[in-house]
Coordinates of C-alpha atoms in Angstrom, one line a residue:
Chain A
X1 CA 0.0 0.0 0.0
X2 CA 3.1 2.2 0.0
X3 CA 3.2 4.7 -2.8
X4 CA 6.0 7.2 -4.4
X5 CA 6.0 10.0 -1.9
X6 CA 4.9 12.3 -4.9
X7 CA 2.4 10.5 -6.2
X8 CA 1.0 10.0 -2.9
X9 CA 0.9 13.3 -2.5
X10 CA -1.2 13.8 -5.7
X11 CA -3.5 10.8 -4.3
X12 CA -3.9 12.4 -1.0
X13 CA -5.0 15.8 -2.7
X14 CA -7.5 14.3 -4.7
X15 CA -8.7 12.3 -1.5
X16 CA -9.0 15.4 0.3
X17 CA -11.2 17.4 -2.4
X18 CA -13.9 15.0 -1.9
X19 CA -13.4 15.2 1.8
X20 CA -14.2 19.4 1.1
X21 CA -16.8 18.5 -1.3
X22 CA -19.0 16.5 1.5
X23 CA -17.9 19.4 3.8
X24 CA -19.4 22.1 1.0
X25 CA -22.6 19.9 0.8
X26 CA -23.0 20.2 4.9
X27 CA -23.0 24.0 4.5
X28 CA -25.2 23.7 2.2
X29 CA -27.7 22.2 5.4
X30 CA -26.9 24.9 7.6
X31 CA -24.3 22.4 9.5
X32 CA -20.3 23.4 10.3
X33 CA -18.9 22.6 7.2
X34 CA -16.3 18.9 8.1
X35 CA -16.6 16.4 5.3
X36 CA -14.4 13.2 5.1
X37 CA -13.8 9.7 3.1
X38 CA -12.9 6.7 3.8
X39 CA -10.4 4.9 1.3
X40 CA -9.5 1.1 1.0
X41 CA -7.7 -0.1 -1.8
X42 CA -7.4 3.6 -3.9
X43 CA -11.0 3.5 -3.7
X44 CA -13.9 5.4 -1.8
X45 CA -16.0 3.2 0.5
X46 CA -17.4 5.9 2.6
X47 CA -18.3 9.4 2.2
X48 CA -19.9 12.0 4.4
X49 CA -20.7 15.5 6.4
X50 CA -21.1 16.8 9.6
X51 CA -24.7 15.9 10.2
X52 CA -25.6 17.2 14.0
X53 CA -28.0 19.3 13.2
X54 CA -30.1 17.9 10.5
X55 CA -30.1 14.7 12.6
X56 CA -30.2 16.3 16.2
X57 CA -27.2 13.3 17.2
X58 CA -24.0 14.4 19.0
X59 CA -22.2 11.7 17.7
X60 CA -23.2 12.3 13.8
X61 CA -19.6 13.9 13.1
X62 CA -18.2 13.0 9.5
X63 CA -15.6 10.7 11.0
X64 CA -18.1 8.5 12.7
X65 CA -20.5 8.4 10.1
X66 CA -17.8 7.3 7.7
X67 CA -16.1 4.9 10.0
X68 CA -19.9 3.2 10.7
X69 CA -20.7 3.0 7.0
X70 CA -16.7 1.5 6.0
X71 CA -17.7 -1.1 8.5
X72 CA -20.8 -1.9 6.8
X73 CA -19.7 -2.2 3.6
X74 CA -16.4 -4.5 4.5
X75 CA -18.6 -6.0 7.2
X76 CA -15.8 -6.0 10.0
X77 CA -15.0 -4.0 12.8
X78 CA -11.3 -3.8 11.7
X79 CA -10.8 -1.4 9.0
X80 CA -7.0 -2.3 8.5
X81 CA -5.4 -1.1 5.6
X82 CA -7.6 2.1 4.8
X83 CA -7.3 5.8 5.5
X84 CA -9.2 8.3 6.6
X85 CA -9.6 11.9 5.1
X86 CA -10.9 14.4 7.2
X87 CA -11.2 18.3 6.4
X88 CA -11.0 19.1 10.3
X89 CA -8.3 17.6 12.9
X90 CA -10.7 14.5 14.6
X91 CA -12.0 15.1 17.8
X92 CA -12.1 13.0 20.9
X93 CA -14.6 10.6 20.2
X94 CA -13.7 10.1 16.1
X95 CA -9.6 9.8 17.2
X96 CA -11.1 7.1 19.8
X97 CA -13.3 5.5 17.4
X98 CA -10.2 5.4 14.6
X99 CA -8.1 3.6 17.6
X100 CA -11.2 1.2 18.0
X101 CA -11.3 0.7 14.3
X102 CA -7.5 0.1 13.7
X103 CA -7.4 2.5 10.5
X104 CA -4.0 2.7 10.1
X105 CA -3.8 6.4 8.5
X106 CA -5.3 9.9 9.0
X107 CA -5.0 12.5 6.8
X108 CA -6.6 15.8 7.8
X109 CA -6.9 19.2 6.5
X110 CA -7.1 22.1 9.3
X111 CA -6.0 21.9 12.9
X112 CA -8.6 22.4 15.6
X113 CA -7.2 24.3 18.3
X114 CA -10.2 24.0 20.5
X115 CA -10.9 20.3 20.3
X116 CA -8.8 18.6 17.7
X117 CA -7.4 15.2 19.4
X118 CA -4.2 14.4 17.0
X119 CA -2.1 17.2 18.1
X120 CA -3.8 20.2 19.0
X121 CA -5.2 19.9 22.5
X122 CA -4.6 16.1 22.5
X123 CA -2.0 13.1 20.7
X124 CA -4.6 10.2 20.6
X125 CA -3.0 9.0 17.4
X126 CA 0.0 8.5 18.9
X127 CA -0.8 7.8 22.6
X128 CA 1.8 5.2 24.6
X129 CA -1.2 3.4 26.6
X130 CA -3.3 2.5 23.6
X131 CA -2.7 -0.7 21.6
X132 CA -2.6 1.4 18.4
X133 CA -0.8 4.1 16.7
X134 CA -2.3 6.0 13.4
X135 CA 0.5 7.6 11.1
X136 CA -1.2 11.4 10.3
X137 CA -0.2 13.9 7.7
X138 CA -1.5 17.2 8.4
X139 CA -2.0 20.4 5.8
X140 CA -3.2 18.7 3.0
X141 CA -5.5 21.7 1.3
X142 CA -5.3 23.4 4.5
X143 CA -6.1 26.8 3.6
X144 CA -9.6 25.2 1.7
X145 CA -10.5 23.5 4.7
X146 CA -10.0 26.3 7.3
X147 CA -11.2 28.9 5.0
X148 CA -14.5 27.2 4.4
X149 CA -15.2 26.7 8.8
X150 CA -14.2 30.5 8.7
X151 CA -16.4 31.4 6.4
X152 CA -19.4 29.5 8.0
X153 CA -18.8 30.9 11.5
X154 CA -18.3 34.5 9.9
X155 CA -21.9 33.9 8.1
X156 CA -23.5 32.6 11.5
X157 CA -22.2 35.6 13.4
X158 CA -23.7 37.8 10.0
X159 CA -27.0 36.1 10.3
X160 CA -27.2 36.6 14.4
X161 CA -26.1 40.4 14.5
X162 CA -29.0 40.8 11.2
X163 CA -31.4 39.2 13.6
X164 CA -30.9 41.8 16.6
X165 CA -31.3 45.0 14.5
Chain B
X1 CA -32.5 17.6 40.2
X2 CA -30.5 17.1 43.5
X3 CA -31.8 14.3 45.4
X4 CA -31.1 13.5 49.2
X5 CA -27.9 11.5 49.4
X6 CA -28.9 7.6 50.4
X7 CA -31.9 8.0 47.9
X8 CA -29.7 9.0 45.1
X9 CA -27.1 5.7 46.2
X10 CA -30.7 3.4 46.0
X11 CA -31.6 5.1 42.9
X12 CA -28.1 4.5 41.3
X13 CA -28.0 1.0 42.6
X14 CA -31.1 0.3 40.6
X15 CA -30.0 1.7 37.0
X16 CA -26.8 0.2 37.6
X17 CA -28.7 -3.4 38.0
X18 CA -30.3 -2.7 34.7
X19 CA -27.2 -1.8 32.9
X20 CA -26.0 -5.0 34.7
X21 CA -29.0 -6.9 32.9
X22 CA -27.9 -5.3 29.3
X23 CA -24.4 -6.6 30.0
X24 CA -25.6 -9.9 30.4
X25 CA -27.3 -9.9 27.7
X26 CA -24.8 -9.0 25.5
X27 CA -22.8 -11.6 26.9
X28 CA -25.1 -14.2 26.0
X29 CA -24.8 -13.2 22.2
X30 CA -20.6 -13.6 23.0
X31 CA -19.9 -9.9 23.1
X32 CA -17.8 -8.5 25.9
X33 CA -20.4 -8.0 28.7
X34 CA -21.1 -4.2 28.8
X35 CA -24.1 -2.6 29.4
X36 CA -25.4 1.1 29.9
X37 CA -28.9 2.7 30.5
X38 CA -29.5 6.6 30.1
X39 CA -31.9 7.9 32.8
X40 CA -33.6 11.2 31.9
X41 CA -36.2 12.8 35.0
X42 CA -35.5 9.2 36.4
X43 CA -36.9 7.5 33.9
X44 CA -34.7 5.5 31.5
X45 CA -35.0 6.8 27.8
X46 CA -32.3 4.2 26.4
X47 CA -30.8 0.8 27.1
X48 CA -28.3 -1.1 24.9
X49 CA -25.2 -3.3 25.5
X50 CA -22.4 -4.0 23.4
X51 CA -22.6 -5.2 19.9
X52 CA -19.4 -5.0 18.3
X53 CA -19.6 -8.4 16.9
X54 CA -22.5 -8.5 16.3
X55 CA -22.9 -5.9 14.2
X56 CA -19.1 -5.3 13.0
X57 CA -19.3 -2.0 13.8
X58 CA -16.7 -0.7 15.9
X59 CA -18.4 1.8 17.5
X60 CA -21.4 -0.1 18.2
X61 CA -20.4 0.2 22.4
X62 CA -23.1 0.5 24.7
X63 CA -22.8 4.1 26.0
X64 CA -22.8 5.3 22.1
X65 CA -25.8 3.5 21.3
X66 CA -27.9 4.7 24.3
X67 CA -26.3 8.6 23.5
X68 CA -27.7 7.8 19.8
X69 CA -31.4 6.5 20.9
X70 CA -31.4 9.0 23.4
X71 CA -30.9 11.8 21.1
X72 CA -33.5 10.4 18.9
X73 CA -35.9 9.9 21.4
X74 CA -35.6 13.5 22.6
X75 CA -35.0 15.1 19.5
X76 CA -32.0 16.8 20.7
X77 CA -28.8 16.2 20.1
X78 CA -28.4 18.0 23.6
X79 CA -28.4 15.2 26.2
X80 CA -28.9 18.3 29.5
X81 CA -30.5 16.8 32.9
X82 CA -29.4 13.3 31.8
X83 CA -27.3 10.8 33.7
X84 CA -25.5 7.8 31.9
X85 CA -24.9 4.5 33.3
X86 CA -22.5 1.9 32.6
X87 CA -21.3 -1.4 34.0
X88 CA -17.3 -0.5 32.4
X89 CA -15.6 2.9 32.8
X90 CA -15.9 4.7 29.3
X91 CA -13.6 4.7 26.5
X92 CA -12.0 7.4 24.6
X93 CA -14.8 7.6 21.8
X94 CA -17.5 7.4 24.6
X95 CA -16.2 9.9 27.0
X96 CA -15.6 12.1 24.0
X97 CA -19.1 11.7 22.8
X98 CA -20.6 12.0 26.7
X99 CA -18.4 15.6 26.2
X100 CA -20.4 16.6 22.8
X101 CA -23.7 15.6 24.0
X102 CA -23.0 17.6 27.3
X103 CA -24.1 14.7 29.5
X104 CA -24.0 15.9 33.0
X105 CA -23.2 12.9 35.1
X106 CA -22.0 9.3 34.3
X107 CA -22.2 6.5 36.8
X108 CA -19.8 3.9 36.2
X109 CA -18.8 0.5 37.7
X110 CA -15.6 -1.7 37.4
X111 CA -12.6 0.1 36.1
X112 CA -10.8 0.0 32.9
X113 CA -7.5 -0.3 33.5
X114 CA -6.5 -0.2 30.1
X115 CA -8.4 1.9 27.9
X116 CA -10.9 3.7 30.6
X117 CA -10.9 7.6 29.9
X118 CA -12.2 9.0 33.0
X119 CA -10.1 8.2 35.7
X120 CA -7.9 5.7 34.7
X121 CA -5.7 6.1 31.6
X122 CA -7.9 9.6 30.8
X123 CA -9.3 11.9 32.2
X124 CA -11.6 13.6 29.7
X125 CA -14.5 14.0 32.4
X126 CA -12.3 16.9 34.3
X127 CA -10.2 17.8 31.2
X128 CA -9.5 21.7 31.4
X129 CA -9.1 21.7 27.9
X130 CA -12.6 20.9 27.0
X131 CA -16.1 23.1 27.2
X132 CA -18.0 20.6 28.9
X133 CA -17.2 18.7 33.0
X134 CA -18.8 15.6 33.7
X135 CA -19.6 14.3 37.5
X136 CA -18.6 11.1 38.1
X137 CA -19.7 8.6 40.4
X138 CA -17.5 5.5 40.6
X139 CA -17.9 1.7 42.3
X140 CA -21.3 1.2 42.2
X141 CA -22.3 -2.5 42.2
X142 CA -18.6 -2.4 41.2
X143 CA -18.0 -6.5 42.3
X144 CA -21.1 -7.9 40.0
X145 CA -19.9 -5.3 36.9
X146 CA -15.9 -6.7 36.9
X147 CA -16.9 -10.0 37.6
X148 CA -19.0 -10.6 34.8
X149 CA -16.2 -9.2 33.1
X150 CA -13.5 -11.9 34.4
X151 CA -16.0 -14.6 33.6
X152 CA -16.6 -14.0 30.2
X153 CA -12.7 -13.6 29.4
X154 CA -11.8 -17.1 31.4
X155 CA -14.6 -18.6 29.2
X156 CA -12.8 -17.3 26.4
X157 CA -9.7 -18.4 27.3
X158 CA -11.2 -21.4 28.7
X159 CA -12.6 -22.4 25.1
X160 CA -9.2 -20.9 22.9
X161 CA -7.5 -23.5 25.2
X162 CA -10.4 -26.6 24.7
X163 CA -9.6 -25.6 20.7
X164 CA -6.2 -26.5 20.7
X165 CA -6.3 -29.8 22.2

């Protein structure tokens, strides 16, 4: 499953486009825009948005609803040998559930200062006292991903201040 | 809320027992024995055990499937004024999820040595770091909760071993 560090590169981009395109389409339902696919073999098995809202469930973040639907589809709990692309550093609960699902790769797009659980406020991913390690690379289409949350917030704050005058 | 000390410990001792039941029942379809219920104006609005096998989903543990049916059944993804039992201390995923569905208390009883994220090898329920605090109470029908526990991994080990030879 090892590539050319270049071409990986090119793979990884293209990976992460989709990731933005399911964040775009969860915008598009008034929810904060984090997208993110699930790739085994080259290929998508999983795609999906932040969902919270729309579904009123705390735990319908793009990394869990991807992770839940890869299962699925390979019917095992193990997800060995695929790699998750995220637009938005994982939080607690997704880096926990990528530990429980032994995905062996993360690939997200913009650090989350507040929350973000693989190297911002926490290291899950590469935690001594868990019985797995997940290999990230970080900044792929960075300023997309950031730019598009940014955006979203700006717009809420837009909306609230229109509201009071 | 607040409720007078030794009624709160009978009242906790009786969710805990039904958690208890959901654990054994899980065991009896050979998943690890964990259960959890999710008590809402004392009432219980969710049950479930673990179904990781069963259902090859990795997140399928019992405290994220009682946060999901809860949020359903209250429409909210908002889990306020609820407490959340369990018969194991939480996980990473589930103590992150108990954090973004702003769960107020968690009642918990054997430890988790290993993996337990609030108290043992985490401590996400008092983490500075994070918007949201969670009161724990710990040991509560503690014996019954590990012991079903050691059972069901001796039984395991018990029939790995009857395999062999």
């Amino acid at each position: 499953m090892t590539m050319e560090p270049a071409l990986q590169q090119k793979a990884d981009d293209a990976f992460m486009q989709e990731a933005i395109l399911d964040a775009a389409r969860a915008a598009s339902h008034g929810e904060v825009p984090v997208g993110a696919v699930l790739v085994h073999n080259h290929v998508i098995i999983a795609r999906g948005g932040n969902a919270r809202e729309r579904e009123q469930d705390p735990t319908a973040h793009a990394e869990l609803t991807v992770i839940r639907e890869a299962a699925h589809t390979l019917q095992s709990w193990r997800l060995t040998g695929t790699t998750l692309y995220v637009t938005l550093e994982p939080c607690l609960m997704c880096a926990g559930a990528m530990v429980l699902a032994r995905i062996p790769r993360l690939v997200f797009g913009a650090w989350d200062p507040k929350a973000g659980a693989c190297g911002s406020c926490f290291s899950v991913h590469e935690n001594a006292q868990l019985n797995h390690r997940i290999a990230v690379t970080q900044g792929i289409r960075e300023d997309e991903c950031r730019d598009m949350l940014q955006q979203f917030f700006q717009q809420v704050r837009h909306n609230r201040l229109a509201a009071i005058h």
